[in-house]
PDB file of C-alpha atoms in Angstrom:
ATOM      1  CA  MET A   1      81.238 104.315  72.169  1.00  0.00           C
ATOM      2  CA  ALA A   2      80.065 107.090  74.509  1.00  0.00           C
ATOM      3  CA  ALA A   3      76.528 105.713  74.456  1.00  0.00           C
ATOM      4  CA  LEU A   4      77.808 102.192  75.106  1.00  0.00           C
ATOM      5  CA  PHE A   5      79.599 103.246  78.286  1.00  0.00           C
ATOM      6  CA  ILE A   6      76.587 105.220  79.482  1.00  0.00           C
ATOM      7  CA  ILE A   7      74.398 102.146  79.102  1.00  0.00           C
ATOM      8  CA  ALA A   8      76.980  99.846  80.699  1.00  0.00           C
ATOM      9  CA  SER A   9      77.560 102.201  83.630  1.00  0.00           C
ATOM     10  CA  ILE A  10      73.848 102.680  84.281  1.00  0.00           C
ATOM     11  CA  GLY A  11      73.367  98.915  84.145  1.00  0.00           C
ATOM     12  CA  VAL A  12      76.047  98.183  86.730  1.00  0.00           C
ATOM     13  CA  LEU A  13      74.927 100.998  89.035  1.00  0.00           C
ATOM     14  CA  ALA A  14      71.299  99.842  88.774  1.00  0.00           C
ATOM     15  CA  PHE A  15      72.369  96.312  89.680  1.00  0.00           C
ATOM     16  CA  GLY A  16      74.312  97.615  92.686  1.00  0.00           C
ATOM     17  CA  THR A  17      71.357  99.730  93.786  1.00  0.00           C
ATOM     18  CA  ARG A  18      69.059  96.707  93.721  1.00  0.00           C
ATOM     19  CA  LYS A  19      71.573  94.699  95.767  1.00  0.00           C
ATOM     20  CA  ILE A  20      71.628  97.230  98.616  1.00  0.00           C
ATOM     21  CA  ARG A  21      67.995  98.346  98.509  1.00  0.00           C
ATOM     22  CA  GLY A  22      66.541  98.291 101.995  1.00  0.00           C
ATOM     23  CA  THR A  23      69.860  97.447 103.653  1.00  0.00           C
ATOM     24  CA  VAL A  24      71.482 100.882 104.019  1.00  0.00           C
ATOM     25  CA  THR A  25      71.587 102.008 107.653  1.00  0.00           C
ATOM     26  CA  PRO A  26      71.389 105.629 108.873  1.00  0.00           C
ATOM     27  CA  ARG A  27      75.072 105.440 109.818  1.00  0.00           C
ATOM     28  CA  GLN A  28      75.970 104.306 106.291  1.00  0.00           C
ATOM     29  CA  THR A  29      73.943 107.186 104.902  1.00  0.00           C
ATOM     30  CA  GLN A  30      75.929 109.596 107.061  1.00  0.00           C
ATOM     31  CA  LEU A  31      79.211 108.017 105.975  1.00  0.00           C
ATOM     32  CA  PHE A  32      78.052 108.161 102.347  1.00  0.00           C
ATOM     33  CA  GLY A  33      77.644 111.928 102.580  1.00  0.00           C
ATOM     34  CA  MET A  34      80.977 112.433 104.307  1.00  0.00           C
ATOM     35  CA  VAL A  35      82.951 110.163 101.968  1.00  0.00           C
ATOM     36  CA  THR A  36      81.310 111.592  98.852  1.00  0.00           C
ATOM     37  CA  ALA A  37      82.029 115.184  99.894  1.00  0.00           C
ATOM     38  CA  SER A  38      85.636 114.325 100.748  1.00  0.00           C
ATOM     39  CA  ILE A  39      86.232 112.567  97.422  1.00  0.00           C
ATOM     40  CA  PHE A  40      84.650 115.472  95.555  1.00  0.00           C
ATOM     41  CA  ALA A  41      87.029 117.936  97.187  1.00  0.00           C
ATOM     42  CA  ALA A  42      90.075 115.714  96.645  1.00  0.00           C
ATOM     43  CA  GLN A  43      89.289 115.154  92.976  1.00  0.00           C
ATOM     44  CA  MET A  44      89.510 118.872  92.266  1.00  0.00           C
ATOM     45  CA  LEU A  45      93.317 118.627  92.530  1.00  0.00           C
ATOM     46  CA  ASN A  46      94.931 117.532  89.234  1.00  0.00           C
ATOM     47  CA  TRP A  47      98.499 116.632  88.250  1.00  0.00           C
ATOM     48  CA  PRO A  48      99.362 116.927  84.514  1.00  0.00           C
ATOM     49  CA  LEU A  49     100.886 113.966  82.666  1.00  0.00           C
ATOM     50  CA  PRO A  50     102.628 113.896  79.261  1.00  0.00           C
ATOM     51  CA  GLY A  51     100.323 113.707  76.246  1.00  0.00           C
ATOM     52  CA  GLY A  52      97.694 116.175  77.431  1.00  0.00           C
ATOM     53  CA  VAL A  53      96.166 113.982  80.141  1.00  0.00           C
ATOM     54  CA  SER A  54      96.152 114.389  83.902  1.00  0.00           C
ATOM     55  CA  ALA A  55      95.886 112.415  87.122  1.00  0.00           C
ATOM     56  CA  HIS A  56      94.076 113.063  90.391  1.00  0.00           C
ATOM     57  CA  PHE A  57      93.034 111.272  93.546  1.00  0.00           C
ATOM     58  CA  VAL A  58      89.874 109.326  92.757  1.00  0.00           C
ATOM     59  CA  GLY A  59      89.040 107.614  96.031  1.00  0.00           C
ATOM     60  CA  GLY A  60      87.373 104.537  94.540  1.00  0.00           C
ATOM     61  CA  ALA A  61      89.092 102.095  96.871  1.00  0.00           C
ATOM     62  CA  LEU A  62      88.392 104.364  99.844  1.00  0.00           C
ATOM     63  CA  ALA A  63      84.684 104.461  99.001  1.00  0.00           C
ATOM     64  CA  ALA A  64      84.571 100.696  98.439  1.00  0.00           C
ATOM     65  CA  ILE A  65      86.298  99.818 101.708  1.00  0.00           C
ATOM     66  CA  VAL A  66      84.314 102.240 103.858  1.00  0.00           C
ATOM     67  CA  LEU A  67      80.900 101.951 102.196  1.00  0.00           C
ATOM     68  CA  GLY A  68      81.043  98.583 100.450  1.00  0.00           C
ATOM     69  CA  PRO A  69      81.410  98.220  96.670  1.00  0.00           C
ATOM     70  CA  HIS A  70      77.821  98.968  95.616  1.00  0.00           C
ATOM     71  CA  LEU A  71      77.323 102.065  97.763  1.00  0.00           C
ATOM     72  CA  GLY A  72      80.915 103.083  97.039  1.00  0.00           C
ATOM     73  CA  ALA A  73      80.275 102.929  93.295  1.00  0.00           C
ATOM     74  CA  LEU A  74      77.228 105.181  93.700  1.00  0.00           C
ATOM     75  CA  SER A  75      79.312 107.617  95.751  1.00  0.00           C
ATOM     76  CA  VAL A  76      82.038 107.977  93.126  1.00  0.00           C
ATOM     77  CA  ALA A  77      79.491 108.044  90.287  1.00  0.00           C
ATOM     78  CA  LEU A  78      77.719 110.940  91.987  1.00  0.00           C
ATOM     79  CA  VAL A  79      80.988 112.848  92.302  1.00  0.00           C
ATOM     80  CA  VAL A  80      81.900 112.269  88.660  1.00  0.00           C
ATOM     81  CA  ALA A  81      78.406 113.243  87.472  1.00  0.00           C
ATOM     82  CA  VAL A  82      78.331 116.487  89.486  1.00  0.00           C
ATOM     83  CA  GLN A  83      81.796 117.459  88.267  1.00  0.00           C
ATOM     84  CA  ALA A  84      80.789 116.860  84.642  1.00  0.00           C
ATOM     85  CA  LEU A  85      77.304 118.377  84.702  1.00  0.00           C
ATOM     86  CA  VAL A  86      77.946 121.324  87.025  1.00  0.00           C
ATOM     87  CA  PHE A  87      81.625 122.148  86.528  1.00  0.00           C
ATOM     88  CA  GLY A  88      82.235 120.707  83.044  1.00  0.00           C
ATOM     89  CA  ASP A  89      85.125 118.625  84.364  1.00  0.00           C
ATOM     90  CA  GLY A  90      85.666 115.607  82.107  1.00  0.00           C
ATOM     91  CA  GLY A  91      82.906 116.597  79.705  1.00  0.00           C
ATOM     92  CA  VAL A  92      79.347 115.359  79.364  1.00  0.00           C
ATOM     93  CA  LEU A  93      80.078 113.143  76.352  1.00  0.00           C
ATOM     94  CA  ALA A  94      82.743 111.280  78.310  1.00  0.00           C
ATOM     95  CA  LEU A  95      80.560 110.948  81.418  1.00  0.00           C
ATOM     96  CA  GLY A  96      79.662 107.307  80.790  1.00  0.00           C
ATOM     97  CA  ALA A  97      83.295 106.317  80.241  1.00  0.00           C
ATOM     98  CA  ASN A  98      84.468 108.309  83.265  1.00  0.00           C
ATOM     99  CA  VAL A  99      81.839 106.695  85.488  1.00  0.00           C
ATOM    100  CA  TRP A 100      82.851 103.308  84.123  1.00  0.00           C
ATOM    101  CA  ASN A 101      86.550 103.870  84.834  1.00  0.00           C
ATOM    102  CA  MET A 102      86.313 105.607  88.196  1.00  0.00           C
ATOM    103  CA  ALA A 103      83.077 104.348  89.753  1.00  0.00           C
ATOM    104  CA  ILE A 104      83.049 100.800  88.420  1.00  0.00           C
ATOM    105  CA  VAL A 105      86.514  99.609  87.379  1.00  0.00           C
ATOM    106  CA  GLN A 106      88.232 101.403  90.227  1.00  0.00           C
ATOM    107  CA  VAL A 107      85.681 100.750  92.961  1.00  0.00           C
ATOM    108  CA  TYR A 108      84.966  97.090  92.224  1.00  0.00           C
ATOM    109  CA  GLY A 109      88.557  96.368  91.187  1.00  0.00           C
ATOM    110  CA  GLY A 110      89.953  97.967  94.320  1.00  0.00           C
ATOM    111  CA  TYR A 111      87.435  96.167  96.506  1.00  0.00           C
ATOM    112  CA  ALA A 112      88.326  92.808  94.967  1.00  0.00           C
ATOM    113  CA  VAL A 113      92.001  93.382  95.777  1.00  0.00           C
ATOM    114  CA  TYR A 114      91.111  94.501  99.298  1.00  0.00           C
ATOM    115  CA  ARG A 115      88.960  91.446  99.989  1.00  0.00           C
ATOM    116  CA  VAL A 116      91.686  89.025  98.859  1.00  0.00           C
ATOM    117  CA  VAL A 117      94.607  90.676 100.654  1.00  0.00           C
ATOM    118  CA  SER A 118      92.719  91.622 103.850  1.00  0.00           C
ATOM    119  CA  GLU A 119      92.647  87.959 104.826  1.00  0.00           C
ATOM    120  CA  TYR A 120      96.394  88.262 105.401  1.00  0.00           C
ATOM    121  CA  ASN A 121      97.044  91.912 106.287  1.00  0.00           C
ATOM    122  CA  GLU A 122      94.521  94.718 106.701  1.00  0.00           C
ATOM    123  CA  THR A 123      96.916  97.644 106.236  1.00  0.00           C
ATOM    124  CA  GLY A 124      98.583  96.035 103.250  1.00  0.00           C
ATOM    125  CA  ALA A 125      95.155  95.341 101.756  1.00  0.00           C
ATOM    126  CA  ILE A 126      94.122  98.999 101.994  1.00  0.00           C
ATOM    127  CA  VAL A 127      97.381 100.236 100.481  1.00  0.00           C
ATOM    128  CA  LEU A 128      97.417  97.691  97.664  1.00  0.00           C
ATOM    129  CA  ALA A 129      93.735  98.295  96.921  1.00  0.00           C
ATOM    130  CA  GLY A 130      94.367 102.027  96.590  1.00  0.00           C
ATOM    131  CA  TRP A 131      97.289 101.508  94.236  1.00  0.00           C
ATOM    132  CA  ALA A 132      95.704  98.761  92.140  1.00  0.00           C
ATOM    133  CA  SER A 133      92.370 100.548  91.825  1.00  0.00           C
ATOM    134  CA  ILE A 134      93.717 103.696  90.201  1.00  0.00           C
ATOM    135  CA  THR A 135      96.133 101.735  88.024  1.00  0.00           C
ATOM    136  CA  LEU A 136      93.297  99.542  86.736  1.00  0.00           C
ATOM    137  CA  ALA A 137      91.127 102.596  86.091  1.00  0.00           C
ATOM    138  CA  ALA A 138      93.971 104.282  84.211  1.00  0.00           C
ATOM    139  CA  LEU A 139      94.557 101.154  82.152  1.00  0.00           C
ATOM    140  CA  SER A 140      90.885 101.090  81.216  1.00  0.00           C
ATOM    141  CA  ALA A 141      90.903 104.798  80.329  1.00  0.00           C
ATOM    142  CA  GLY A 142      94.132 104.394  78.366  1.00  0.00           C
ATOM    143  CA  ILE A 143      92.625 101.660  76.205  1.00  0.00           C
ATOM    144  CA  GLN A 144      89.558 103.795  75.542  1.00  0.00           C
ATOM    145  CA  LEU A 145      91.626 106.849  74.630  1.00  0.00           C
ATOM    146  CA  GLY A 146      94.062 104.851  72.551  1.00  0.00           C
ATOM    147  CA  LEU A 147      91.235 103.382  70.482  1.00  0.00           C
ATOM    148  CA  SER A 148      89.538 106.756  69.960  1.00  0.00           C
ATOM    149  CA  PRO A 149      90.010 108.713  66.684  1.00  0.00           C
ATOM    150  CA  ALA A 150      91.628 111.577  68.588  1.00  0.00           C
ATOM    151  CA  PHE A 151      94.737 109.478  69.249  1.00  0.00           C
ATOM    152  CA  GLY A 152      94.840 107.631  65.947  1.00  0.00           C
ATOM    153  CA  SER A 153      96.935 104.484  66.176  1.00  0.00           C
ATOM    154  CA  GLU A 154      98.739 105.443  69.396  1.00  0.00           C
ATOM    155  CA  LEU A 155      97.136 102.765  71.563  1.00  0.00           C
ATOM    156  CA  ILE A 156     100.374 101.418  73.052  1.00  0.00           C
ATOM    157  CA  SER A 157     101.766 104.893  73.715  1.00  0.00           C
ATOM    158  CA  VAL A 158      98.595 106.149  75.366  1.00  0.00           C
ATOM    159  CA  VAL A 159      98.169 103.032  77.502  1.00  0.00           C
ATOM    160  CA  THR A 160     101.828 103.230  78.559  1.00  0.00           C
ATOM    161  CA  VAL A 161     101.514 106.891  79.575  1.00  0.00           C
ATOM    162  CA  MET A 162      98.214 106.455  81.367  1.00  0.00           C
ATOM    163  CA  ALA A 163      98.880 103.170  83.157  1.00  0.00           C
ATOM    164  CA  GLY A 164     102.562 103.897  83.789  1.00  0.00           C
ATOM    165  CA  GLY A 165     101.952 107.406  85.088  1.00  0.00           C
ATOM    166  CA  HIS A 166      99.132 106.341  87.333  1.00  0.00           C
ATOM    167  CA  ALA A 167     101.106 103.357  88.600  1.00  0.00           C
ATOM    168  CA  VAL A 168     103.646 105.844  89.949  1.00  0.00           C
ATOM    169  CA  LEU A 169     101.064 108.315  91.213  1.00  0.00           C
ATOM    170  CA  GLY A 170      99.170 105.336  92.587  1.00  0.00           C
ATOM    171  CA  VAL A 171     101.562 105.361  95.514  1.00  0.00           C
ATOM    172  CA  GLY A 172      99.952 108.629  96.550  1.00  0.00           C
ATOM    173  CA  GLU A 173      96.476 107.190  96.005  1.00  0.00           C
ATOM    174  CA  ALA A 174      97.437 104.216  98.160  1.00  0.00           C
ATOM    175  CA  LEU A 175      98.683 106.360 101.034  1.00  0.00           C
ATOM    176  CA  LEU A 176      95.696 108.712 100.839  1.00  0.00           C
ATOM    177  CA  THR A 177      93.388 105.705 100.830  1.00  0.00           C
ATOM    178  CA  LEU A 178      95.041 104.371 103.969  1.00  0.00           C
ATOM    179  CA  LEU A 179      94.802 107.787 105.626  1.00  0.00           C
ATOM    180  CA  GLY A 180      91.185 108.192 104.562  1.00  0.00           C
ATOM    181  CA  VAL A 181      90.117 104.785 105.864  1.00  0.00           C
ATOM    182  CA  HIS A 182      91.731 105.462 109.235  1.00  0.00           C
ATOM    183  CA  LEU A 183      90.193 108.951 109.481  1.00  0.00           C
ATOM    184  CA  VAL A 184      86.738 107.647 108.632  1.00  0.00           C
ATOM    185  CA  ALA A 185      87.124 104.807 111.149  1.00  0.00           C
ATOM    186  CA  ARG A 186      88.157 107.287 113.835  1.00  0.00           C
ATOM    187  CA  PHE A 187      85.247 109.596 113.007  1.00  0.00           C
ATOM    188  CA  ASP A 188      82.786 106.710 112.993  1.00  0.00           C
ATOM    189  CA  ALA A 189      84.055 105.415 116.331  1.00  0.00           C
ATOM    190  CA  ALA A 190      83.890 108.872 117.918  1.00  0.00           C
ATOM    191  CA  ASP A 191      80.382 109.424 116.555  1.00  0.00           C
ATOM    192  CA  ALA A 192      79.241 106.052 117.876  1.00  0.00           C
ATOM    193  CA  GLU A 193      80.604 106.869 121.343  1.00  0.00           C
ATOM    194  CA  SER A 194      78.842 110.232 121.243  1.00  0.00           C
ATOM    195  CA  VAL A 195      75.514 108.612 120.372  1.00  0.00           C
ATOM    196  CA  GLU A 196      75.900 105.982 123.089  1.00  0.00           C
ATOM    197  CA  GLY A 197      76.814 108.654 125.590  1.00  0.00           C
ATOM    198  CA  GLY A 198      73.690 110.603 124.702  1.00  0.00           C
ATOM    199  CA  VAL A 199      71.507 107.537 125.104  1.00  0.00           C
ATOM    200  CA  VAL A 200      72.952 106.745 128.513  1.00  0.00           C
ATOM    201  CA  ALA A 201      72.494 110.299 129.692  1.00  0.00           C
TER     202      ALA A 201
END
């Protein structure tokens, strides 16, 4: 199963890379670095859940909203890969599954929610995208863990703990996503004004 998720994750990320090839602007590149570094730092904070699992801010919806889904997926995938390969967080064998859950399910799922709801309310869309994204990722991870030999036949229990726990903690993800989007927007606006001011001068 580990190999399957590695292949699936690489396939989706490769597709996303082809979609944005030649379209990424210098400003998006700058935002990519800032968002990726911020998500990396935020993901280092973990909250334990019952059953030997834990939760942490992932930032998939934040990356998707600020960078777009394809670039956002690459951002989160980079964070997850560095944490696994350099710090051993999550484990190398689970890297494909972790990328799938956090960089694909969460990013694209959160972006889909954002796109639908933003037609009616921008703030509500950001908040709901943050909450839904981590809950969907936890549901995906819960199914994977529940079907693994390590948890035997505890699929329902594991899914309940993972999805239920993250649904509650998702409130924090939602609020941090809203805060992050506003901070990035403020930074981007200030940087744009600085560049324009320099050009005029």
